[in-house]
JSON list of C-alpha atoms in Angstrom, two decimals:
[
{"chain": "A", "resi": 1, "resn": "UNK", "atom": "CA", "xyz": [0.00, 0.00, 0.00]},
{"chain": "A", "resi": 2, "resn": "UNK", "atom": "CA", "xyz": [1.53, 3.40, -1.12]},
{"chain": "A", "resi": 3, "resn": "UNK", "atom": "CA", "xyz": [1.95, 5.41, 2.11]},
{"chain": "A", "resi": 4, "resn": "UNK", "atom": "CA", "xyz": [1.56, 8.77, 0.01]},
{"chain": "A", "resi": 5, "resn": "UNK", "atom": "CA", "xyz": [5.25, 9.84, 0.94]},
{"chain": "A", "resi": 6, "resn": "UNK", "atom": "CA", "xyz": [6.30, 10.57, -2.54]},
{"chain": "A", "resi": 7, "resn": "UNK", "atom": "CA", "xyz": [4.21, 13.09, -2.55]},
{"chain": "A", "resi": 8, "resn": "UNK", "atom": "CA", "xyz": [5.66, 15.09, 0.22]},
{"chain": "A", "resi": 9, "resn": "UNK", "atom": "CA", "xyz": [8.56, 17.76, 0.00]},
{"chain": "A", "resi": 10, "resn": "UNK", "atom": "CA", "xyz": [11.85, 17.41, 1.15]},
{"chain": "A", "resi": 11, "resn": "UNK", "atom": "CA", "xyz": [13.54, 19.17, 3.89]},
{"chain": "A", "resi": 12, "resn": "UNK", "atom": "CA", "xyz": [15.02, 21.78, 2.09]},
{"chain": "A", "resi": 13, "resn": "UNK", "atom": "CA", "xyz": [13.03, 22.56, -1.20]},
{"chain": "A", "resi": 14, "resn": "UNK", "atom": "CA", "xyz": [12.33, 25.92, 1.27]},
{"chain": "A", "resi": 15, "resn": "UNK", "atom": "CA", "xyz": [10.88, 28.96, -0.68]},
{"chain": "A", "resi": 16, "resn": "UNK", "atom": "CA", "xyz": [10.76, 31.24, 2.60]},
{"chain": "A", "resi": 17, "resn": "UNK", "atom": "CA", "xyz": [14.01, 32.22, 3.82]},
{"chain": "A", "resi": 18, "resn": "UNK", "atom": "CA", "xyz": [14.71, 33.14, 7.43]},
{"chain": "A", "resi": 19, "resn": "UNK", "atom": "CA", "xyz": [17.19, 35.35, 9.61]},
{"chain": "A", "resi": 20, "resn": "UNK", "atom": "CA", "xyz": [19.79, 32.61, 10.98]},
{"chain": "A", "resi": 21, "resn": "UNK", "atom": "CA", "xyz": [18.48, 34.36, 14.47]},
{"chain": "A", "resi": 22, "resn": "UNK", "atom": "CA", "xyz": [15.14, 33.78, 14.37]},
{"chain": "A", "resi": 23, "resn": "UNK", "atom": "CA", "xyz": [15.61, 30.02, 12.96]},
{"chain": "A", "resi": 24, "resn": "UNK", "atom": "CA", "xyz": [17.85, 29.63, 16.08]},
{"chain": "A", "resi": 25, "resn": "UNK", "atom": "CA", "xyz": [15.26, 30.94, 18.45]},
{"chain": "A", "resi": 26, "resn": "UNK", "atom": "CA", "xyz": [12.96, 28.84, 16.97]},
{"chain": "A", "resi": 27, "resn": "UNK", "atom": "CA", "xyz": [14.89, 25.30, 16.84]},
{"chain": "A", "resi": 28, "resn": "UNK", "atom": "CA", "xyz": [15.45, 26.83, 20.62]},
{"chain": "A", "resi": 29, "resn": "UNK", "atom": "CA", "xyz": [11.84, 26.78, 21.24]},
{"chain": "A", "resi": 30, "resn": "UNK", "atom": "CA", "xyz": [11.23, 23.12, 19.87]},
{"chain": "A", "resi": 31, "resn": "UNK", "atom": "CA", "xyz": [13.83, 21.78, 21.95]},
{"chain": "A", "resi": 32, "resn": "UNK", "atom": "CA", "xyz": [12.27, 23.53, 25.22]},
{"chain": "A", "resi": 33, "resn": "UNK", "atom": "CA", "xyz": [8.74, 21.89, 23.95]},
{"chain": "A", "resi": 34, "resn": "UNK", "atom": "CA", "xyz": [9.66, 18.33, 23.52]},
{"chain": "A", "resi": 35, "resn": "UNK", "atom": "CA", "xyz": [9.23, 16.36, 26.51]},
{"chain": "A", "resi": 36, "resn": "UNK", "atom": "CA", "xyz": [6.71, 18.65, 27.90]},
{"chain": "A", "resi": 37, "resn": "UNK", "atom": "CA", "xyz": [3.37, 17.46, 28.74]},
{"chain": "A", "resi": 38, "resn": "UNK", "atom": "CA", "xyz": [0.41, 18.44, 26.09]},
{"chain": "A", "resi": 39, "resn": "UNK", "atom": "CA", "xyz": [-1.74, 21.08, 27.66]},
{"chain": "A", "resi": 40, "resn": "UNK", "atom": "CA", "xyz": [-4.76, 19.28, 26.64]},
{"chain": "A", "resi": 41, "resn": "UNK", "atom": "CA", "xyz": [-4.25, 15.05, 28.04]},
{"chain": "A", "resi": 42, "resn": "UNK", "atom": "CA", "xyz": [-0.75, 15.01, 29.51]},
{"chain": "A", "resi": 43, "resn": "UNK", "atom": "CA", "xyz": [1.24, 12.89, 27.19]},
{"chain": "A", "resi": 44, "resn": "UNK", "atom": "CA", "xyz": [4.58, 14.01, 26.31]},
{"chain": "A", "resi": 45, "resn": "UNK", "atom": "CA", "xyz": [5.19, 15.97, 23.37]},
{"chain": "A", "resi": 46, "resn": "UNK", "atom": "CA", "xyz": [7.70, 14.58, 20.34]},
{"chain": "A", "resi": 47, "resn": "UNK", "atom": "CA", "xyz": [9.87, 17.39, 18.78]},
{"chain": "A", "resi": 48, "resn": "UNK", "atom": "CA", "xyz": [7.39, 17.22, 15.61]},
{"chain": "A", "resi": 49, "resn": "UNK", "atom": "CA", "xyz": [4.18, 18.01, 18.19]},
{"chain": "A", "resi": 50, "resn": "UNK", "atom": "CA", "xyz": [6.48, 20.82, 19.40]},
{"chain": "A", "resi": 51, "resn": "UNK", "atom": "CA", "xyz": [6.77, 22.56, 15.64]},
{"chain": "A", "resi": 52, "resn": "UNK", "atom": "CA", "xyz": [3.31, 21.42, 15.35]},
{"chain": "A", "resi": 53, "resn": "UNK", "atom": "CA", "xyz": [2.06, 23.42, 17.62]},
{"chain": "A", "resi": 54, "resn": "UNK", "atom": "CA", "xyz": [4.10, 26.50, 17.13]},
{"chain": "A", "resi": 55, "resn": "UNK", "atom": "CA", "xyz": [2.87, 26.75, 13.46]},
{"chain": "A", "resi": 56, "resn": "UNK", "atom": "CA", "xyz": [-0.58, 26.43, 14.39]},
{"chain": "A", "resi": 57, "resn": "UNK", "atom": "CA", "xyz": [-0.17, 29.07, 17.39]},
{"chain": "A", "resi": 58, "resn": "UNK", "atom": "CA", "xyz": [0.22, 26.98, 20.52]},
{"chain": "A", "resi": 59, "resn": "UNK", "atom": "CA", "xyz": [3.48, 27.57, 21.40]},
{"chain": "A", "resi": 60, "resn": "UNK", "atom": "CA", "xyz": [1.85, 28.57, 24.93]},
{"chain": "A", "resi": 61, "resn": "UNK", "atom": "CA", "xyz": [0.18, 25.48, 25.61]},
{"chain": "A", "resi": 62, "resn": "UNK", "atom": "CA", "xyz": [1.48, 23.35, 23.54]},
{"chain": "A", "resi": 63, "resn": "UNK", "atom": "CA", "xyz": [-0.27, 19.90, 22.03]},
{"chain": "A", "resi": 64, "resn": "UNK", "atom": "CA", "xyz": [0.35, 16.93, 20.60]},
{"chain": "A", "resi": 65, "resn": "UNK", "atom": "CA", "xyz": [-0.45, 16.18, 17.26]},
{"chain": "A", "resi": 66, "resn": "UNK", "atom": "CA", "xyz": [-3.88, 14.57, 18.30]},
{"chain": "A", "resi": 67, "resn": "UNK", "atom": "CA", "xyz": [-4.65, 17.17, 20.72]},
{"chain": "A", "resi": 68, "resn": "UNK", "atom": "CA", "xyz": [-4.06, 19.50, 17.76]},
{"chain": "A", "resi": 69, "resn": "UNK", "atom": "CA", "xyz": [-7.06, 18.32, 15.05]},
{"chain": "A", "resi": 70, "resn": "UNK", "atom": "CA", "xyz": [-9.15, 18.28, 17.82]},
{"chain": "A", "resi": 71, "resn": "UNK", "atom": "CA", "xyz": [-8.86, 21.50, 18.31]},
{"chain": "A", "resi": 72, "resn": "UNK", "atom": "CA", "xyz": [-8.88, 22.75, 14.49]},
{"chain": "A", "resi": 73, "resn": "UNK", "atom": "CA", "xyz": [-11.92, 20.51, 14.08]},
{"chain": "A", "resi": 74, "resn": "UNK", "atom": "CA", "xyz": [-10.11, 17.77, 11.81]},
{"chain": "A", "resi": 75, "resn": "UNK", "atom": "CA", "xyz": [-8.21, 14.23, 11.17]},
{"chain": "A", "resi": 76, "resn": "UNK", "atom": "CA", "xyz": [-4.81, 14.33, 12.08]},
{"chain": "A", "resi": 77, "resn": "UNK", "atom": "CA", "xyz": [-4.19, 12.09, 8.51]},
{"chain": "A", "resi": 78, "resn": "UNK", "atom": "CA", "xyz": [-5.26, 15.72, 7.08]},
{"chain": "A", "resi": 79, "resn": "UNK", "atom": "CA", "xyz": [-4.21, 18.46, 9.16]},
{"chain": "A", "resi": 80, "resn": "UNK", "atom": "CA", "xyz": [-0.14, 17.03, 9.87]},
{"chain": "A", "resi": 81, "resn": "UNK", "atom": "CA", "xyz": [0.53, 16.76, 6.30]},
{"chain": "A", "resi": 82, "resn": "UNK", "atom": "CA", "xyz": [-0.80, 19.77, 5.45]},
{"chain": "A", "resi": 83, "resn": "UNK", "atom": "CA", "xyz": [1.21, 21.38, 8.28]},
{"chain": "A", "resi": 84, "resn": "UNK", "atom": "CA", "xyz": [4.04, 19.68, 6.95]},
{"chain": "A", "resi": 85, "resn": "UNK", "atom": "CA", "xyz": [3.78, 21.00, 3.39]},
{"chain": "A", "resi": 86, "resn": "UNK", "atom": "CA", "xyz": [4.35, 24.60, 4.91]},
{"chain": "A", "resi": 87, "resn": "UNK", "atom": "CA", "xyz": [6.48, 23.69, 7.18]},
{"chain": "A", "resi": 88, "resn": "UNK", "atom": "CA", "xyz": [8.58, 22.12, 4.71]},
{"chain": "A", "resi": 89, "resn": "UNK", "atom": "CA", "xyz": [9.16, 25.27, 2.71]},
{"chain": "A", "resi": 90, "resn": "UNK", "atom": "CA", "xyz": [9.92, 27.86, 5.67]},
{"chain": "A", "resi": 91, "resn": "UNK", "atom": "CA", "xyz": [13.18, 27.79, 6.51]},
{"chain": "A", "resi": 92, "resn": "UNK", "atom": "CA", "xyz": [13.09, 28.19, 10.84]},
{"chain": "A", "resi": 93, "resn": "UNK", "atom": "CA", "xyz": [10.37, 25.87, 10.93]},
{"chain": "A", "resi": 94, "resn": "UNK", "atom": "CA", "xyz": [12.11, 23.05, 8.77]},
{"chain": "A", "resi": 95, "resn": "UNK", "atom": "CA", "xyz": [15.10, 23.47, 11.05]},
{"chain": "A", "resi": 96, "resn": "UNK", "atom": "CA", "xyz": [12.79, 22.70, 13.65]},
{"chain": "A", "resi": 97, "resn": "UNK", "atom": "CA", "xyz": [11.28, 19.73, 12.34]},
{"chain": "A", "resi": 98, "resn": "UNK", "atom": "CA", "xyz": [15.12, 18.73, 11.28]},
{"chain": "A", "resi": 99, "resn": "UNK", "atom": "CA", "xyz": [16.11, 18.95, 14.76]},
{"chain": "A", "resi": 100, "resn": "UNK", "atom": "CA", "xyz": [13.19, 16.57, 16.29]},
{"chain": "A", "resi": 101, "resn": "UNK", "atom": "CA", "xyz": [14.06, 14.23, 13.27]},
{"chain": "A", "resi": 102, "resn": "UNK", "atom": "CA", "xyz": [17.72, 14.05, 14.62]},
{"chain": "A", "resi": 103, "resn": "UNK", "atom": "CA", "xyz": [16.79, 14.09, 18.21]},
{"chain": "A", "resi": 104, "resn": "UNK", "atom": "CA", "xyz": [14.10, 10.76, 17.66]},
{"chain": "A", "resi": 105, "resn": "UNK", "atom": "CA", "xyz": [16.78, 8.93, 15.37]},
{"chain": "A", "resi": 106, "resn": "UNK", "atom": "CA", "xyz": [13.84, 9.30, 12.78]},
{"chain": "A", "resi": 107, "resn": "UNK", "atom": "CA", "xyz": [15.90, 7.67, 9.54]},
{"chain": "A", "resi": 108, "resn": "UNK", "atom": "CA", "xyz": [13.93, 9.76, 6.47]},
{"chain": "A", "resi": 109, "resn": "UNK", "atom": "CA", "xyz": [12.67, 7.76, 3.80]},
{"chain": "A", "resi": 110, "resn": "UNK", "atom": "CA", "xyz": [12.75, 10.10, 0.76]},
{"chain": "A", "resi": 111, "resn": "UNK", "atom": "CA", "xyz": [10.18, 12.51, 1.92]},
{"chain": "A", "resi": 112, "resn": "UNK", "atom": "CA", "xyz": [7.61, 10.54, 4.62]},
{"chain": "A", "resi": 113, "resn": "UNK", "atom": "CA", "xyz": [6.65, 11.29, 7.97]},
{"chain": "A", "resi": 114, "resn": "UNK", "atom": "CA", "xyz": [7.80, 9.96, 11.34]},
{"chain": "A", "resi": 115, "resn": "UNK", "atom": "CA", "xyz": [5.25, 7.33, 13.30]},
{"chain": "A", "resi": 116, "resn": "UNK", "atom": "CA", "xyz": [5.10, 9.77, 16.02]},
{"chain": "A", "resi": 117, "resn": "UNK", "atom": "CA", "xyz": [2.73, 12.18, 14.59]},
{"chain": "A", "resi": 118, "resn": "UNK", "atom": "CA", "xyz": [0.64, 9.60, 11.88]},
{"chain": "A", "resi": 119, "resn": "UNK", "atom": "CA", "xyz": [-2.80, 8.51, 13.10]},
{"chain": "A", "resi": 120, "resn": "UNK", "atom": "CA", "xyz": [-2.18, 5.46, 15.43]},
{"chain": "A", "resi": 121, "resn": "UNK", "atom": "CA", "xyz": [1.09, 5.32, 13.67]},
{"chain": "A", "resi": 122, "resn": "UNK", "atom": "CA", "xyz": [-0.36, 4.03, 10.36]},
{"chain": "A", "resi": 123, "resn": "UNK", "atom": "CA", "xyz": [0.02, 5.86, 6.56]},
{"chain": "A", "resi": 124, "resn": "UNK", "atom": "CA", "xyz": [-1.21, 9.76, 5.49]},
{"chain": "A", "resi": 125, "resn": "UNK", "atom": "CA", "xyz": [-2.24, 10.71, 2.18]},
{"chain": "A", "resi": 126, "resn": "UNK", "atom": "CA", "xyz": [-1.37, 14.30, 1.14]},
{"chain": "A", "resi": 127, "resn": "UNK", "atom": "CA", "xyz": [-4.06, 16.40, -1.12]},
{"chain": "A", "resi": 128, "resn": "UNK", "atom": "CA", "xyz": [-1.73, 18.72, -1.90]},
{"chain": "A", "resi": 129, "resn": "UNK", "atom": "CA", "xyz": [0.35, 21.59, -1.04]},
{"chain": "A", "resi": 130, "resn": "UNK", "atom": "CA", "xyz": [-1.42, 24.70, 1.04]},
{"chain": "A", "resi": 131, "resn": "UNK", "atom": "CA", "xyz": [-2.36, 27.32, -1.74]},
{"chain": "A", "resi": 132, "resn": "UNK", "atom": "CA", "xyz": [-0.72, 30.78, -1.01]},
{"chain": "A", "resi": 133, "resn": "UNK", "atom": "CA", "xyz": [-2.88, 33.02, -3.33]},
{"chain": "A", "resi": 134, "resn": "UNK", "atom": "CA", "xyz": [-6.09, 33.40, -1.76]},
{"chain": "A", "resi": 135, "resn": "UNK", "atom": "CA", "xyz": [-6.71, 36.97, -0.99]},
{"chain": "A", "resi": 136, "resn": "UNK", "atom": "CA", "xyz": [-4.00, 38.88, -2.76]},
{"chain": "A", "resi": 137, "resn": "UNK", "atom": "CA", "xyz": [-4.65, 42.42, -4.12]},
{"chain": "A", "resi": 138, "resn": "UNK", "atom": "CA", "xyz": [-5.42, 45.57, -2.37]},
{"chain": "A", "resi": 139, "resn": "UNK", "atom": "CA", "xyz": [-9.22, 44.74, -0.66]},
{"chain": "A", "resi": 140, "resn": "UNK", "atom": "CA", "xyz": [-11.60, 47.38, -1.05]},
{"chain": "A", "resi": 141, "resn": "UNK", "atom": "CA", "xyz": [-10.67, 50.68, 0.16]},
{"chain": "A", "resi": 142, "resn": "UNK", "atom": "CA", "xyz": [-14.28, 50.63, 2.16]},
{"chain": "A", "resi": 143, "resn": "UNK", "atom": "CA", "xyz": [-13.50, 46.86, 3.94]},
{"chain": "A", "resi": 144, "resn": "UNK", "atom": "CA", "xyz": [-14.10, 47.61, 7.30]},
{"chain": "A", "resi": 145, "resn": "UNK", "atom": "CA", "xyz": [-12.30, 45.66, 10.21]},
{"chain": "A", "resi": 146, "resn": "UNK", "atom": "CA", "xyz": [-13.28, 44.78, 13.69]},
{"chain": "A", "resi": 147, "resn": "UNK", "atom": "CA", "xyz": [-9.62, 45.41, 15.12]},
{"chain": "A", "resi": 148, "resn": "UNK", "atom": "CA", "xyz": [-6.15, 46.10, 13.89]},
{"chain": "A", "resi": 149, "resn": "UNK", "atom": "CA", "xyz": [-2.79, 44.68, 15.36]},
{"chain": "A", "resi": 150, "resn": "UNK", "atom": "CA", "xyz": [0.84, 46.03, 13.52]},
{"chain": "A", "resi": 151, "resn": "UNK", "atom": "CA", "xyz": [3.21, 43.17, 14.42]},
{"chain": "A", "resi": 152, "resn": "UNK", "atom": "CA", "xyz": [6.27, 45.33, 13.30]},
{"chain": "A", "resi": 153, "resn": "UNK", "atom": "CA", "xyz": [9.19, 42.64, 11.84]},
{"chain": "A", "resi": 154, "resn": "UNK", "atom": "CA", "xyz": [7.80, 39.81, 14.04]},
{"chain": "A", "resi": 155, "resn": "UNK", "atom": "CA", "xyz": [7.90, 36.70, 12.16]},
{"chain": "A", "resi": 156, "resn": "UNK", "atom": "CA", "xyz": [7.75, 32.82, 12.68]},
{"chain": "A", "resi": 157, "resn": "UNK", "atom": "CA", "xyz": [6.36, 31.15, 15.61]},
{"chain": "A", "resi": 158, "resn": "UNK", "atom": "CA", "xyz": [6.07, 34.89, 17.40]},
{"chain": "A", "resi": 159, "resn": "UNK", "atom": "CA", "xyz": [3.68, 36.33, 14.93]},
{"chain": "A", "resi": 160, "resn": "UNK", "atom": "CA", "xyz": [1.47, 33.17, 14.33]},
{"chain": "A", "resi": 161, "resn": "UNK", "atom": "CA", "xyz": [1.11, 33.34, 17.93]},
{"chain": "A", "resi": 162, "resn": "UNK", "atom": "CA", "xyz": [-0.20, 36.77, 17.94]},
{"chain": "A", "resi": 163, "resn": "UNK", "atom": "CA", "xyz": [-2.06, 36.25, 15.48]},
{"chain": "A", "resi": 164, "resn": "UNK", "atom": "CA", "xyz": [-4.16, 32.70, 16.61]},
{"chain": "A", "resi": 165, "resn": "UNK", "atom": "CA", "xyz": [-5.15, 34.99, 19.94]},
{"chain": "A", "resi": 166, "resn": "UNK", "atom": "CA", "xyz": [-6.24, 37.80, 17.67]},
{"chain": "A", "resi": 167, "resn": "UNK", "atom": "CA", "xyz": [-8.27, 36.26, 15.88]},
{"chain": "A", "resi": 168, "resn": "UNK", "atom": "CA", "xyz": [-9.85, 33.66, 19.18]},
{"chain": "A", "resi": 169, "resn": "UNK", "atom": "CA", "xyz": [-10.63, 37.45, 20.18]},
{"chain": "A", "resi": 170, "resn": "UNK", "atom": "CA", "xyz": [-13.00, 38.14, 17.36]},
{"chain": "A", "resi": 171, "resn": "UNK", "atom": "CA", "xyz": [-16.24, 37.01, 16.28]},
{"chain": "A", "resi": 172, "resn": "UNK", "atom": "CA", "xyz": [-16.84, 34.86, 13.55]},
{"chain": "A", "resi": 173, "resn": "UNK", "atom": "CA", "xyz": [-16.62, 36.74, 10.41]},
{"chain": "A", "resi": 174, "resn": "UNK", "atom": "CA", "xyz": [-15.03, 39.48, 11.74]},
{"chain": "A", "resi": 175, "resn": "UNK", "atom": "CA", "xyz": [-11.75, 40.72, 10.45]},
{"chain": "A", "resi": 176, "resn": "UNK", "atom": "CA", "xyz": [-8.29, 41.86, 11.67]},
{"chain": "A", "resi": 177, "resn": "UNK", "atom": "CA", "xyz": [-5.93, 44.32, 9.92]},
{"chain": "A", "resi": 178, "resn": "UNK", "atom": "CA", "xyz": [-2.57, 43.07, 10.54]},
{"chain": "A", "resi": 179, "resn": "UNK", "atom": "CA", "xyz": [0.63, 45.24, 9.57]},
{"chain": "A", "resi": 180, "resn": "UNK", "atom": "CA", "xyz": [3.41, 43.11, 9.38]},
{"chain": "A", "resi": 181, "resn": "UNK", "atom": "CA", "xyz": [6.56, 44.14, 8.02]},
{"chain": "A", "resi": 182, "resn": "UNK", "atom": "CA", "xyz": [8.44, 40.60, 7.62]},
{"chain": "A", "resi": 183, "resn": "UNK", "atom": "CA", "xyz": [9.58, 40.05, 4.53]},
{"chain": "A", "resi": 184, "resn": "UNK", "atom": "CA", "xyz": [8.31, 36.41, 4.89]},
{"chain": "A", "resi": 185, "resn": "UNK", "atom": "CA", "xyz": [4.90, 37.97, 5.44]},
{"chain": "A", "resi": 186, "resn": "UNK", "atom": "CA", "xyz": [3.80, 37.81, 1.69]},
{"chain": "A", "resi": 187, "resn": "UNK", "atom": "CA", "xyz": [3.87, 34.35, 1.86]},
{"chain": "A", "resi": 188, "resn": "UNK", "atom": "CA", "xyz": [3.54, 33.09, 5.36]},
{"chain": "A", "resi": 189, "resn": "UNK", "atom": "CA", "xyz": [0.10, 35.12, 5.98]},
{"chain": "A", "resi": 190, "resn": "UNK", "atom": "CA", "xyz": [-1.72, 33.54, 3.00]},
{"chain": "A", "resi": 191, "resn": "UNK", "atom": "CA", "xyz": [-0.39, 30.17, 3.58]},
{"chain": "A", "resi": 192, "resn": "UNK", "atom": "CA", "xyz": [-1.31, 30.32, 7.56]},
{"chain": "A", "resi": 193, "resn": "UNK", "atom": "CA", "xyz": [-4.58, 31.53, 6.66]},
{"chain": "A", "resi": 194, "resn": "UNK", "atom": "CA", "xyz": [-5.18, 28.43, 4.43]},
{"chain": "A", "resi": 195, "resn": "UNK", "atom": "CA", "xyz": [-3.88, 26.13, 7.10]},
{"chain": "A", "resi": 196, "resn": "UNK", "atom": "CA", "xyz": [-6.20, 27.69, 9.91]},
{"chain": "A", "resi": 197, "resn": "UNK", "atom": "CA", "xyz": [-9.58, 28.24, 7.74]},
{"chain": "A", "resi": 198, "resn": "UNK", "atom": "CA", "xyz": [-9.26, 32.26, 8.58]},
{"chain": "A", "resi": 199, "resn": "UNK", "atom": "CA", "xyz": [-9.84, 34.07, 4.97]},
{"chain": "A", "resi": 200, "resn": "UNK", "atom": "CA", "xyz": [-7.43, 36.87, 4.15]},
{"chain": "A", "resi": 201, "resn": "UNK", "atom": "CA", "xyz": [-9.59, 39.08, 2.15]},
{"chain": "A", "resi": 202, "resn": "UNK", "atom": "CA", "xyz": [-7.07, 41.15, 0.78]},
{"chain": "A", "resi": 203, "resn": "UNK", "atom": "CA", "xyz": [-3.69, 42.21, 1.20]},
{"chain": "A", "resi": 204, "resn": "UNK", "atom": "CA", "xyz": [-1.10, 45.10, 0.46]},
{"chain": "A", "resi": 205, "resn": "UNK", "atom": "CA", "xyz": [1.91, 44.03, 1.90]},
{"chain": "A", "resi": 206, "resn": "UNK", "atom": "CA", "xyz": [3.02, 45.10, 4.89]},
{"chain": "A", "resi": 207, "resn": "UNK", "atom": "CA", "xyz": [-1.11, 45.15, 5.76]},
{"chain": "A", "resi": 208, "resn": "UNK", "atom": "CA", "xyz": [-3.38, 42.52, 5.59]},
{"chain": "A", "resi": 209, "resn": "UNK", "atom": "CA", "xyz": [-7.30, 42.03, 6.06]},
{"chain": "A", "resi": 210, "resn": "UNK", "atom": "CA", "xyz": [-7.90, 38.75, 8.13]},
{"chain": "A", "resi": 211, "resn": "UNK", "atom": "CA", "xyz": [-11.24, 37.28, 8.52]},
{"chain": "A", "resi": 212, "resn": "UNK", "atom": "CA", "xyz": [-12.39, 35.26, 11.24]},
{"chain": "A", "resi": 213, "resn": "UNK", "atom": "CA", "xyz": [-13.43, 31.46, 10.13]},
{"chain": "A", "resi": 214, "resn": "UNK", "atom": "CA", "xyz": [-16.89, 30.78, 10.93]},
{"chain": "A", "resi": 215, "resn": "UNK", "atom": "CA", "xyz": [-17.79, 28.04, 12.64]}
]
């Protein structure tokens, strides 16, 4: 049975560069995760729940990969290989997931996942990479928005942080204008967006119009 591996990118195809600081602070943060007990049932957290949960915004209470679809609503043989995809192409978070590789003696096999963060261990099937042009182009000039939050240069794990309790802050279909100056911003906002369900309505970078998913 084909596990679906070929499908996935290698580390290191990355199209999102990073500052060789912030890709330390954030292989920094992963180590301090793993081993910690998930906020949600207690187990102990892999390296891969650890970058897991930083993409997705839980790097304060962080979750393991189960603990994770729960809370986005879906199957963990959907939402970790879609993680993966952007993880795979940002350069601090593949470090990261590098580093938990390395640290778990996980031997990769072309491109596939480690057993740690499948569904009871067993095979994923990828649909495809997370689309990154949703919602580009100026929006309106009349959108209106329910908040605004200007993140400066803040970028990786920091800013999707600040960004998942923005938006738990809103109502549904509500929308936040984020300023954020990263130069990884172009691509990291619409990608998060898709992995998360929020819609970016329109951007023109460094601002961005984020609206809350509904539920």
């Amino acid at each position: 049975m084909s596990t679906g591996a070929e499908q996935f990118p290698r580390l290191g195809e990355a199209d999102t560069a990073a500052t060789p600081e912030r890709t330390a602070a954030l292989v920094a943060a992963v180590r301090e995760l793993s081993g910690e007990a998930c906020a949600t049932c207690g187990a102990p957290l892999c390296g891969h729940d650890a970058v897991l949960s930083i993409v997705l915004g839980y790097r304060r209470g962080a979750r393991c990969h189960a603990c994770l679809a729960d809370a986005m609503g879906e199957e963990v043989a959907s939402l970790v290989p879609r993680v993966y995809q952007y993880v795979s192409r940002r350069e601090c978070y593949r470090e990261g997931w590098a580093w938990a590789d390395r640290a778990e003696g996980f031997a990769r096999a072309g491109a596939d996942l480690p057993a740690c963060v499948r569904a009871g261990g067993g095979a994923v099937a990828v649909t495809g990479a997370p689309t990154e042009e949703a919602g580009r182009g100026a929006p309106p000039a009349s959108m209106e928005h329910a908040a605004e939050y200007d993140a400066g240069d803040m970028g990786c794990g920091d800013l999707i942080l600040e960004l998942r309790l923005r938006m738990k802050g809103l109502a549904p279909g509500e929308v936040l204008r984020l300023t954020a100056t990263d130069p990884g911003a172009p691509s990291d906002i619409p990608a998060w967006c898709q992995l998360t369900g929020h819609v970016l309505r329109g951007s023109a970078h460094p601002r961005y119009w984020i609206q809350r998913k509904q539920p």
